[in-house]
Amino acid sequence: MIDIKINIMKNLLLCFLFFLFSLFGRAEEKSVDYVNTSIGAIDKRGSNCVIGPQLPYGSINPSPQTEKGGMDGYHPNYPIRGFGQLHVSGTGWSSYGHFLVSPQVGLDIDLKGHDSPHSNDVTKAYYYKTNLDRYNIVTEIAPAHYSAIYRFTYPASDESYLVFDASQSIIGDIATEMKGTVLENSVKLDSVANKIRMTIKFNGGWPGAPYYLHLAGQYNRPAEEVGMWEGDKILRGEHVLERGKQKPGQHIGAFCKFDTKEKTEILLKLAISFTSCDKAEELLLKEIPDWDFERVKESGKNSWESKLNSIDVETSSEEQKIIFYSALYRSFTLARDRSLDNSKWDSKEPFWDDNYAFWDTFRTAYPLLTLMDEPAMRDNILALIDRFKHNGCIYDGFTASVDRTGEQGGNDVDHVIVDAYLKGVKGIDWNEAYKIVKYNADHRRLGYFKSGVKTDTYKKYKELGWIPTGIMSTSQTLEFAYNDYSVALMARGLGYEADYKKYLKRSHKWINLWNPHLESHGYTGFIDAKTEDGVFANIDAVRYGGSWTSPFYEASSWTYSYYVPHDFDVLIKLMGGKDKFVERLVYGFEHRLIRYTNEPGFLATRAFTHAGRPDLSSYWVHDIMARGYDLLGYPENDDTGSMASWYVFCSLGFFPNAGQDYYYLNAPLYPKSVIKLSSGKTLTITANVSKGNVYIKSCKVNGKVWNSPFIKHDELMNAKSIEMILSETPTGWGK
């Protein structure tokens, strides 16, 4: 373990030095140059980010894979096994990792036999490069949206190979704590056209049902020999191999042998599709019709620069820029735009996939899209409307075009839709979108449901006003209450007055779970589990049970007792007034009783603001940024950009209360930020930043004094400037 930690620090130092040297001395840096995809991938403290490159919302995400690679498939201190074509970033439960490509000198088809130490890694948003030291093969990758191109530079050898594994998956092969099954598998080689096709039908990981994934690829020169392999058997000269359900570890694949001179380049281009191999080939021809690796690489760089240059942060700290733009990069990777590869139904509407999941992303990731990339936010909502028309329901997550029926929290697509509605996203029939949230409010709010299992607490929320003691019962009650509040706001805006009154009344039912007598650490009054008969369970308010447990999901009562995003005024009274509220909140932070680095605690730092102490909100936000975000990674799972977008907002100096139309202000991390908003206007935020200056002393918006710690979305979108004077000591501003 000590050696692994030392190696991680060596990798970190090398990556940081590489970035410093690559940035030093250039006349003008671009935002994309600061992205380092190793952040969150090399930390192995739980960020689980994918190190391989991807375009904004891109369908394909090629990346190296290793033994002990965890949910993202990669560990920096283990040899590279090969390169999978699709991954999900930052998740606590994995998917994909299929269609492994392994360049080799000498043929070894054993899974561990591919393994090669590596060096000289280059980890950019649009480009990945490494040297496979065992073979002295340089591997480079540049992705397009649905396709990617590889460039392998071989040494002189008459035993140079490309090995393809059609059965590979992160689930079971790398993340061995997870179970998955290959239900169908095929691989086909066309040695005349230098083409390969692979198909897998797989069941396992986050998707709740089996799915197909297909690949079409082509290599740029004829092979000296081709063949298939199955298990430990090499089938020379074979061109087709098809199998049904496979035992764990029983893989099939193909190989191509080449005679190479020193520094011979062999190129491989490929595309993936959830529809068919024919569709994959169509997408490949559309995106990469030739063998111009540099064109694909440069196009990817330009795509990212156009996305990332929407924010210009000015700071003397190169480290801060690297962390910021790497976080901004993560914010634009998932969900994925698969509008040209909808395998489920024929439609001209957008089709977005790999939503992983609304419980994670509604709080920061989607609000950032609304702010910075309204067309993408619009297309997400249009895709949800279309999905609802075809499926009749929108679940918390969908991956590989498959709905996952289990809910982590509430029906949190409601917040995504309402947040976009309240903030005026254009190009949407909002009455159609309202059908989704109204359906959830009237026919769902159903309590624990996972993998076909319903508990006896199912369907109790609307009847009782709470979900009786059981799996996730208490956290879901709180989240359903806020779902109802969000839907009420949309109902009022669209003129559905009866709905507004009904849902608003129900949104306050969370109070049913307030136990005024529950004690913890000398404080009285916490959210508690309650039986169907109305008897409190008197739980341990500190206990953290993890995922899919009773009575909270991934938090304790200390954390969830502050999760009432719509009712802070009521909560403050229940806790004994503002002073007592602040006192116990500070105690919770100082004694690590509040898990503020996971989604249920995202708003906990902002609770101070509602009690008239925005100075403490700003202090704790800066404390979390300083201790939790660095060149290694994030405090916990990035959760498909949720942690990253949390950092983006906080470092700029404002933060959303998702599902409502306002932001909290805090001291920014940078002296100056210039933001190109979705409105087409440019907002400049300035502050006298220095070490310890974490409190706002005064603020001006458009040159006028601003004494509120809140700013509405319309006010932000129409602002040209926000000027803050900061202080090293707490101030009375914003009280």
JSON list of N, CA and C in Angstrom, two decimals, residues 26 57 62 72 92 141 145-146 197 246 255 267 284 376 494 498 509 560 619 657 663 722:
[
{"chain": "A", "resi": 26, "resn": "ARG", "atom": "N", "xyz": [4.29, 30.07, -23.24]},
{"chain": "A", "resi": 26, "resn": "ARG", "atom": "CA", "xyz": [3.46, 30.30, -24.42]},
{"chain": "A", "resi": 26, "resn": "ARG", "atom": "C", "xyz": [2.84, 31.69, -24.33]},
{"chain": "A", "resi": 57, "resn": "TYR", "atom": "N", "xyz": [-20.30, 15.61, -24.51]},
{"chain": "A", "resi": 57, "resn": "TYR", "atom": "CA", "xyz": [-21.48, 14.75, -24.59]},
{"chain": "A", "resi": 57, "resn": "TYR", "atom": "C", "xyz": [-21.29, 13.59, -25.57]},
{"chain": "A", "resi": 62, "resn": "PRO", "atom": "N", "xyz": [-13.04, 6.10, -25.36]},
{"chain": "A", "resi": 62, "resn": "PRO", "atom": "CA", "xyz": [-11.96, 5.11, -25.26]},
{"chain": "A", "resi": 62, "resn": "PRO", "atom": "C", "xyz": [-11.01, 5.44, -24.12]},
{"chain": "A", "resi": 72, "resn": "ASP", "atom": "N", "xyz": [-13.98, 2.95, -12.92]},
{"chain": "A", "resi": 72, "resn": "ASP", "atom": "CA", "xyz": [-13.60, 3.61, -14.17]},
{"chain": "A", "resi": 72, "resn": "ASP", "atom": "C", "xyz": [-12.67, 2.74, -15.02]},
{"chain": "A", "resi": 92, "resn": "GLY", "atom": "N", "xyz": [-20.34, 5.44, -8.82]},
{"chain": "A", "resi": 92, "resn": "GLY", "atom": "CA", "xyz": [-20.13, 4.50, -7.74]},
{"chain": "A", "resi": 92, "resn": "GLY", "atom": "C", "xyz": [-20.47, 3.08, -8.12]},
{"chain": "A", "resi": 141, "resn": "ILE", "atom": "N", "xyz": [-4.70, 8.04, -29.00]},
{"chain": "A", "resi": 141, "resn": "ILE", "atom": "CA", "xyz": [-6.15, 7.96, -29.23]},
{"chain": "A", "resi": 141, "resn": "ILE", "atom": "C", "xyz": [-6.70, 9.36, -29.42]},
{"chain": "A", "resi": 145, "resn": "HIS", "atom": "N", "xyz": [-17.31, 11.93, -32.12]},
{"chain": "A", "resi": 145, "resn": "HIS", "atom": "CA", "xyz": [-18.48, 11.83, -31.25]},
{"chain": "A", "resi": 145, "resn": "HIS", "atom": "C", "xyz": [-18.90, 10.37, -31.03]},
{"chain": "A", "resi": 146, "resn": "TYR", "atom": "N", "xyz": [-19.01, 9.63, -32.12]},
{"chain": "A", "resi": 146, "resn": "TYR", "atom": "CA", "xyz": [-19.40, 8.21, -32.03]},
{"chain": "A", "resi": 146, "resn": "TYR", "atom": "C", "xyz": [-18.24, 7.28, -32.34]},
{"chain": "A", "resi": 197, "resn": "ARG", "atom": "N", "xyz": [-15.77, -6.45, -37.04]},
{"chain": "A", "resi": 197, "resn": "ARG", "atom": "CA", "xyz": [-17.04, -6.15, -36.39]},
{"chain": "A", "resi": 197, "resn": "ARG", "atom": "C", "xyz": [-17.15, -7.00, -35.13]},
{"chain": "A", "resi": 246, "resn": "GLN", "atom": "N", "xyz": [-21.92, -17.01, -22.05]},
{"chain": "A", "resi": 246, "resn": "GLN", "atom": "CA", "xyz": [-20.57, -17.45, -21.72]},
{"chain": "A", "resi": 246, "resn": "GLN", "atom": "C", "xyz": [-20.36, -17.53, -20.21]},
{"chain": "A", "resi": 255, "resn": "PHE", "atom": "N", "xyz": [-7.45, -11.59, -33.79]},
{"chain": "A", "resi": 255, "resn": "PHE", "atom": "CA", "xyz": [-6.12, -10.99, -33.82]},
{"chain": "A", "resi": 255, "resn": "PHE", "atom": "C", "xyz": [-5.70, -10.73, -35.26]},
{"chain": "A", "resi": 267, "resn": "LEU", "atom": "N", "xyz": [-2.80, 2.26, -38.01]},
{"chain": "A", "resi": 267, "resn": "LEU", "atom": "CA", "xyz": [-3.95, 3.01, -37.54]},
{"chain": "A", "resi": 267, "resn": "LEU", "atom": "C", "xyz": [-5.18, 2.11, -37.49]},
{"chain": "A", "resi": 284, "resn": "LEU", "atom": "N", "xyz": [-19.03, 5.71, -38.50]},
{"chain": "A", "resi": 284, "resn": "LEU", "atom": "CA", "xyz": [-17.59, 5.78, -38.71]},
{"chain": "A", "resi": 284, "resn": "LEU", "atom": "C", "xyz": [-17.25, 6.48, -40.02]},
{"chain": "A", "resi": 376, "resn": "ALA", "atom": "N", "xyz": [-27.87, 22.60, -25.24]},
{"chain": "A", "resi": 376, "resn": "ALA", "atom": "CA", "xyz": [-27.75, 21.24, -24.72]},
{"chain": "A", "resi": 376, "resn": "ALA", "atom": "C", "xyz": [-28.83, 20.97, -23.68]},
{"chain": "A", "resi": 494, "resn": "LEU", "atom": "N", "xyz": [-47.58, 27.87, -15.00]},
{"chain": "A", "resi": 494, "resn": "LEU", "atom": "CA", "xyz": [-48.37, 27.50, -16.19]},
{"chain": "A", "resi": 494, "resn": "LEU", "atom": "C", "xyz": [-49.86, 27.73, -16.00]},
{"chain": "A", "resi": 498, "resn": "ALA", "atom": "N", "xyz": [-55.08, 24.68, -9.20]},
{"chain": "A", "resi": 498, "resn": "ALA", "atom": "CA", "xyz": [-55.47, 23.57, -8.31]},
{"chain": "A", "resi": 498, "resn": "ALA", "atom": "C", "xyz": [-54.28, 22.66, -8.03]},
{"chain": "A", "resi": 509, "resn": "LYS", "atom": "N", "xyz": [-45.13, 18.27, 4.04]},
{"chain": "A", "resi": 509, "resn": "LYS", "atom": "CA", "xyz": [-45.38, 17.07, 4.85]},
{"chain": "A", "resi": 509, "resn": "LYS", "atom": "C", "xyz": [-44.11, 16.49, 5.47]},
{"chain": "A", "resi": 560, "resn": "TYR", "atom": "N", "xyz": [-29.45, 14.85, 6.59]},
{"chain": "A", "resi": 560, "resn": "TYR", "atom": "CA", "xyz": [-30.78, 15.02, 6.00]},
{"chain": "A", "resi": 560, "resn": "TYR", "atom": "C", "xyz": [-31.67, 15.96, 6.80]},
{"chain": "A", "resi": 619, "resn": "TYR", "atom": "N", "xyz": [-17.20, 30.63, 4.25]},
{"chain": "A", "resi": 619, "resn": "TYR", "atom": "CA", "xyz": [-16.06, 30.00, 4.92]},
{"chain": "A", "resi": 619, "resn": "TYR", "atom": "C", "xyz": [-16.02, 28.51, 4.65]},
{"chain": "A", "resi": 657, "resn": "ASN", "atom": "N", "xyz": [-29.75, 26.80, -6.02]},
{"chain": "A", "resi": 657, "resn": "ASN", "atom": "CA", "xyz": [-30.67, 25.93, -5.27]},
{"chain": "A", "resi": 657, "resn": "ASN", "atom": "C", "xyz": [-31.56, 25.31, -6.34]},
{"chain": "A", "resi": 663, "resn": "TYR", "atom": "N", "xyz": [-29.68, 31.90, -6.84]},
{"chain": "A", "resi": 663, "resn": "TYR", "atom": "CA", "xyz": [-28.35, 31.42, -6.49]},
{"chain": "A", "resi": 663, "resn": "TYR", "atom": "C", "xyz": [-27.91, 32.07, -5.18]},
{"chain": "A", "resi": 722, "resn": "ILE", "atom": "N", "xyz": [-20.22, 41.78, -11.45]},
{"chain": "A", "resi": 722, "resn": "ILE", "atom": "CA", "xyz": [-20.38, 41.59, -10.01]},
{"chain": "A", "resi": 722, "resn": "ILE", "atom": "C", "xyz": [-19.02, 41.89, -9.39]}
]
